[in-house]
Amino acid sequence: MKQSLILIFGLLLSTTLFSQEQSYSFSLEEAINFAIENNRTAINAAKDIEAAKKQKWETTATGLPQLSASVDYQNFLKQQVSLIPAEAFGGNPGEFEEVVFGTKQNVVATATVTQKIFDGSYIVGLQSAKVYLDISKNAKEKTDLEIRKAVINAYGNVLLAEESLILLNKDRQILEDNINETTKIFENGLGEEESVEQLQITLSSLNSNLNKTERLKILAYQMLNITLGLDINTNTSLTDKLEMLTAQNISLSLLSTEENVENTIDYKIAENSMVSQELLLKLEKSKALPTLNAFLNGGYSGFSDTFNFFSSDQQWFGSSLFGLSLNIPIFSSLGRTAATARVKIDLEKAENDLKETEQQLKLQIASAKSEYQFAIEDYENKKLNLNLAERIERKNQTKFFEGIGSSFDLRQAQTQLYNAQQEFLQAMLDVINTKAELETILNTVQIN
């Protein structure tokens, strides 16, 4: 019984600790930093850099001394017989003697050191390994930028859902109070039933939007968790507010940022592609150059008719050899020429792609700046519209309960207010998202 209680207590404690470990609280900046470390795509991009470093050393090592060793054991189940003239042993002319050369068993142990002296493809390979590492680093940088933008979007969507629910619940409470008051007026014979029905239609629509937003909130949190690299059902809470983030992300100076296309990550990636083609061209040209390698080996051989190679009486005979190997390509039936011409065409295509990328980036930057400027202006406009909608709704509500306004006018004013509220929230989110998009294209953010 005692052991059972201890076991149950241990399970409850571990469950509690597990639940605590699954709860997270983030500001936007904390969420970005967390995602850079834990997002699965970011982790894979970091692993690609590590793999590129190993690849670079792997390529470098091929030009360093290589040492190999081998041990060969042979046992002739039936030795080969050779025929030699019998006259060599005093026999009759024209006759042959059957002779077996060598021992039945032998062991040969050899160690060989090889070293490249000159190989054009090795030099190109070293340059390619460095470019490959640069490509991996640029891919990681692009991944981090995209993850940062995705976190900002997901974080903003959660805040949008949260703020929408607050407003919708507040609007519903006010509307329910209006319905209760209007119902009493109708029951006292001082109003029309249509007034109650108009407000009930508005409430029904409001409840529908509220239910929809509740579902969107759940999806927004799940999307944020995936972006952060967490389990989809992790308990996550946010500390920043939508209005505060909007104020922080209004930066008119960003609109005047110099359009340094060469600093953008997409340009760097396109440039990597062109450099890779240049190296491939060098590689094809290097195949026409001679290669020179040196080698040094040494070994011991043992011979015996029986397997007694571990005996102290076994004789071992040493040998060593030094040599050079020069390989000179002479004629390839114009195969190398065709390969070089083909790679030249690919290089010209890469150069065109780089120019096209440059022009596209200039257009994207201009478009992103325009979208960001519009988002700021739209935010100010929607803020003004919200203030006007609130005033109009209050006036119509006062007129309605004073008996000088219709329920239809009140419903229109309320619907206009609800739309203005959602448009204002969306305008705040647009400011945040368009700024993130512009920063991503310009590559002006430093990611920890």
CSV table of N, CA, C and O in Angstrom, one decimal, residues 247-296:
chain,number,residue,atom,x,y,z
A,247,ALA,N,3.1,50.6,-32.3
A,247,ALA,CA,3.8,51.9,-32.0
A,247,ALA,C,5.3,51.7,-32.2
A,247,ALA,O,6.0,52.6,-32.8
A,248,GLN,N,5.9,50.5,-31.8
A,248,GLN,CA,7.3,50.3,-31.9
A,248,GLN,C,7.7,50.0,-33.4
A,248,GLN,O,8.9,50.3,-33.7
A,249,ASN,N,6.8,49.6,-34.2
A,249,ASN,CA,7.1,49.3,-35.6
A,249,ASN,C,6.8,50.3,-36.6
A,249,ASN,O,6.9,50.1,-37.8
A,250,ILE,N,6.4,51.5,-36.1
A,250,ILE,CA,6.3,52.7,-37.0
A,250,ILE,C,7.6,53.4,-37.1
A,250,ILE,O,8.0,54.0,-36.1
A,251,SER,N,8.3,53.2,-38.2
A,251,SER,CA,9.6,53.8,-38.4
A,251,SER,C,9.7,54.4,-39.8
A,251,SER,O,10.0,53.7,-40.7
A,252,LEU,N,9.5,55.7,-39.8
A,252,LEU,CA,9.5,56.3,-41.1
A,252,LEU,C,10.9,56.4,-41.7
A,252,LEU,O,11.1,56.5,-42.9
A,253,SER,N,11.9,56.3,-40.9
A,253,SER,CA,13.3,56.3,-41.4
A,253,SER,C,13.6,55.1,-42.2
A,253,SER,O,14.5,55.1,-43.1
A,254,LEU,N,12.9,54.0,-42.0
A,254,LEU,CA,13.1,52.8,-42.7
A,254,LEU,C,12.7,53.0,-44.2
A,254,LEU,O,13.3,52.3,-45.1
A,255,LEU,N,11.8,53.9,-44.4
A,255,LEU,CA,11.4,54.2,-45.8
A,255,LEU,C,12.4,54.9,-46.6
A,255,LEU,O,12.4,54.8,-47.9
A,256,SER,N,13.4,55.5,-45.9
A,256,SER,CA,14.5,56.2,-46.6
A,256,SER,C,15.8,55.4,-46.6
A,256,SER,O,16.8,55.9,-47.0
A,257,THR,N,15.7,54.2,-46.2
A,257,THR,CA,16.9,53.3,-46.2
A,257,THR,C,17.4,53.1,-47.6
A,257,THR,O,16.7,52.9,-48.5
A,258,GLU,N,18.7,53.2,-47.7
A,258,GLU,CA,19.4,53.0,-49.0
A,258,GLU,C,19.1,51.6,-49.5
A,258,GLU,O,19.2,50.7,-48.8
A,259,GLU,N,18.8,51.6,-50.8
A,259,GLU,CA,18.5,50.3,-51.4
A,259,GLU,C,19.8,49.6,-51.8
A,259,GLU,O,20.2,49.6,-53.0
A,260,ASN,N,20.5,49.0,-50.9
A,260,ASN,CA,21.7,48.3,-51.1
A,260,ASN,C,21.4,46.8,-51.5
A,260,ASN,O,21.3,45.9,-50.7
A,261,VAL,N,21.2,46.6,-52.8
A,261,VAL,CA,20.7,45.3,-53.3
A,261,VAL,C,21.8,44.2,-52.9
A,261,VAL,O,21.4,43.1,-52.6
A,262,GLU,N,23.0,44.6,-53.0
A,262,GLU,CA,24.1,43.6,-52.8
A,262,GLU,C,24.1,43.0,-51.4
A,262,GLU,O,24.6,42.0,-51.1
A,263,ASN,N,23.4,43.8,-50.5
A,263,ASN,CA,23.3,43.3,-49.1
A,263,ASN,C,22.2,42.4,-48.8
A,263,ASN,O,22.1,41.7,-47.8
A,264,THR,N,21.3,42.2,-49.8
A,264,THR,CA,20.1,41.4,-49.6
A,264,THR,C,20.6,39.9,-49.7
A,264,THR,O,21.5,39.6,-50.5
A,265,ILE,N,19.9,39.1,-49.0
A,265,ILE,CA,20.3,37.6,-48.9
A,265,ILE,C,20.0,37.0,-50.3
A,265,ILE,O,20.8,36.1,-50.7
A,266,ASP,N,18.9,37.4,-51.0
A,266,ASP,CA,18.6,36.7,-52.2
A,266,ASP,C,19.7,37.1,-53.3
A,266,ASP,O,20.0,36.2,-54.1
A,267,TYR,N,20.2,38.3,-53.2
A,267,TYR,CA,21.3,38.6,-54.1
A,267,TYR,C,22.6,37.8,-53.8
A,267,TYR,O,23.3,37.3,-54.7
A,268,LYS,N,22.9,37.6,-52.5
A,268,LYS,CA,24.0,36.8,-52.1
A,268,LYS,C,23.9,35.4,-52.6
A,268,LYS,O,24.9,34.8,-53.1
A,269,ILE,N,22.7,34.9,-52.5
A,269,ILE,CA,22.5,33.5,-53.0
A,269,ILE,C,22.6,33.4,-54.5
A,269,ILE,O,23.2,32.4,-55.0
A,270,ALA,N,22.1,34.3,-55.2
A,270,ALA,CA,22.3,34.4,-56.7
A,270,ALA,C,23.7,34.5,-57.1
A,270,ALA,O,24.2,33.9,-58.0
A,271,GLU,N,24.5,35.3,-56.3
A,271,GLU,CA,25.9,35.5,-56.5
A,271,GLU,C,26.7,34.2,-56.2
A,271,GLU,O,27.6,33.9,-57.0
A,272,ASN,N,26.3,33.5,-55.2
A,272,ASN,CA,26.8,32.2,-54.9
A,272,ASN,C,26.7,31.2,-56.1
A,272,ASN,O,27.6,30.5,-56.5
A,273,SER,N,25.5,31.3,-56.7
A,273,SER,CA,25.2,30.4,-57.9
A,273,SER,C,26.2,30.7,-59.0
A,273,SER,O,26.7,29.8,-59.7
A,274,MET,N,26.4,32.0,-59.2
A,274,MET,CA,27.3,32.4,-60.3
A,274,MET,C,28.7,32.0,-60.0
A,274,MET,O,29.4,31.5,-60.9
A,275,VAL,N,29.2,32.2,-58.8
A,275,VAL,CA,30.5,31.8,-58.4
A,275,VAL,C,30.7,30.3,-58.6
A,275,VAL,O,31.7,29.8,-59.0
A,276,SER,N,29.7,29.5,-58.2
A,276,SER,CA,29.7,28.1,-58.4
A,276,SER,C,29.9,27.7,-59.9
A,276,SER,O,30.7,26.8,-60.2
A,277,GLN,N,29.2,28.4,-60.8
A,277,GLN,CA,29.4,28.1,-62.2
A,277,GLN,C,30.8,28.5,-62.6
A,277,GLN,O,31.4,27.8,-63.5
A,278,GLU,N,31.4,29.5,-62.1
A,278,GLU,CA,32.7,29.9,-62.4
A,278,GLU,C,33.7,28.8,-62.0
A,278,GLU,O,34.7,28.5,-62.8
A,279,LEU,N,33.5,28.2,-60.9
A,279,LEU,CA,34.4,27.2,-60.4
A,279,LEU,C,34.2,25.9,-61.2
A,279,LEU,O,35.2,25.2,-61.5
A,280,LEU,N,33.0,25.6,-61.7
A,280,LEU,CA,32.8,24.5,-62.5
A,280,LEU,C,33.5,24.7,-63.9
A,280,LEU,O,34.0,23.7,-64.4
A,281,LEU,N,33.6,25.9,-64.3
A,281,LEU,CA,34.3,26.2,-65.6
A,281,LEU,C,35.8,26.0,-65.3
A,281,LEU,O,36.5,25.4,-66.2
A,282,LYS,N,36.3,26.4,-64.2
A,282,LYS,CA,37.7,26.2,-63.8
A,282,LYS,C,38.0,24.7,-63.7
A,282,LYS,O,39.1,24.2,-64.2
A,283,LEU,N,37.0,23.9,-63.2
A,283,LEU,CA,37.2,22.5,-63.0
A,283,LEU,C,37.4,21.8,-64.4
A,283,LEU,O,38.2,21.0,-64.6
A,284,GLU,N,36.5,22.2,-65.3
A,284,GLU,CA,36.6,21.6,-66.7
A,284,GLU,C,37.9,22.0,-67.3
A,284,GLU,O,38.5,21.1,-68.0
A,285,LYS,N,38.4,23.2,-67.2
A,285,LYS,CA,39.6,23.6,-67.8
A,285,LYS,C,40.8,22.8,-67.1
A,285,LYS,O,41.8,22.5,-67.8
A,286,SER,N,40.7,22.6,-65.8
A,286,SER,CA,41.8,21.9,-65.1
A,286,SER,C,42.0,20.5,-65.5
A,286,SER,O,43.0,19.9,-65.3
A,287,LYS,N,40.9,19.9,-66.1
A,287,LYS,CA,41.0,18.5,-66.6
A,287,LYS,C,42.0,18.4,-67.8
A,287,LYS,O,42.4,17.2,-68.1
A,288,ALA,N,42.4,19.5,-68.4
A,288,ALA,CA,43.4,19.4,-69.5
A,288,ALA,C,44.8,19.5,-68.9
A,288,ALA,O,45.7,19.4,-69.7
A,289,LEU,N,45.0,19.8,-67.6
A,289,LEU,CA,46.3,19.9,-67.1
A,289,LEU,C,46.8,18.5,-66.6
A,289,LEU,O,46.0,17.7,-66.2
A,290,PRO,N,48.1,18.3,-66.6
A,290,PRO,CA,48.7,17.1,-66.1
A,290,PRO,C,48.5,17.0,-64.5
A,290,PRO,O,48.4,18.0,-63.9
A,291,THR,N,48.6,15.8,-64.0
A,291,THR,CA,48.5,15.6,-62.6
A,291,THR,C,49.8,14.8,-62.2
A,291,THR,O,50.3,13.9,-62.9
A,292,LEU,N,50.3,15.2,-61.0
A,292,LEU,CA,51.5,14.5,-60.6
A,292,LEU,C,51.3,14.1,-59.1
A,292,LEU,O,51.0,14.9,-58.3
A,293,ASN,N,51.6,12.8,-58.9
A,293,ASN,CA,51.5,12.2,-57.5
A,293,ASN,C,52.7,11.5,-57.2
A,293,ASN,O,53.4,10.9,-58.1
A,294,ALA,N,53.0,11.5,-55.9
A,294,ALA,CA,54.2,10.7,-55.4
A,294,ALA,C,53.7,9.6,-54.5
A,294,ALA,O,52.7,9.8,-53.8
A,295,PHE,N,54.5,8.5,-54.4
A,295,PHE,CA,54.1,7.5,-53.4
A,295,PHE,C,55.4,6.8,-52.9
A,295,PHE,O,56.5,6.8,-53.5
A,296,LEU,N,55.2,6.3,-51.7
A,296,LEU,CA,56.3,5.6,-51.0
A,296,LEU,C,55.7,4.5,-50.3
A,296,LEU,O,54.7,4.6,-49.5
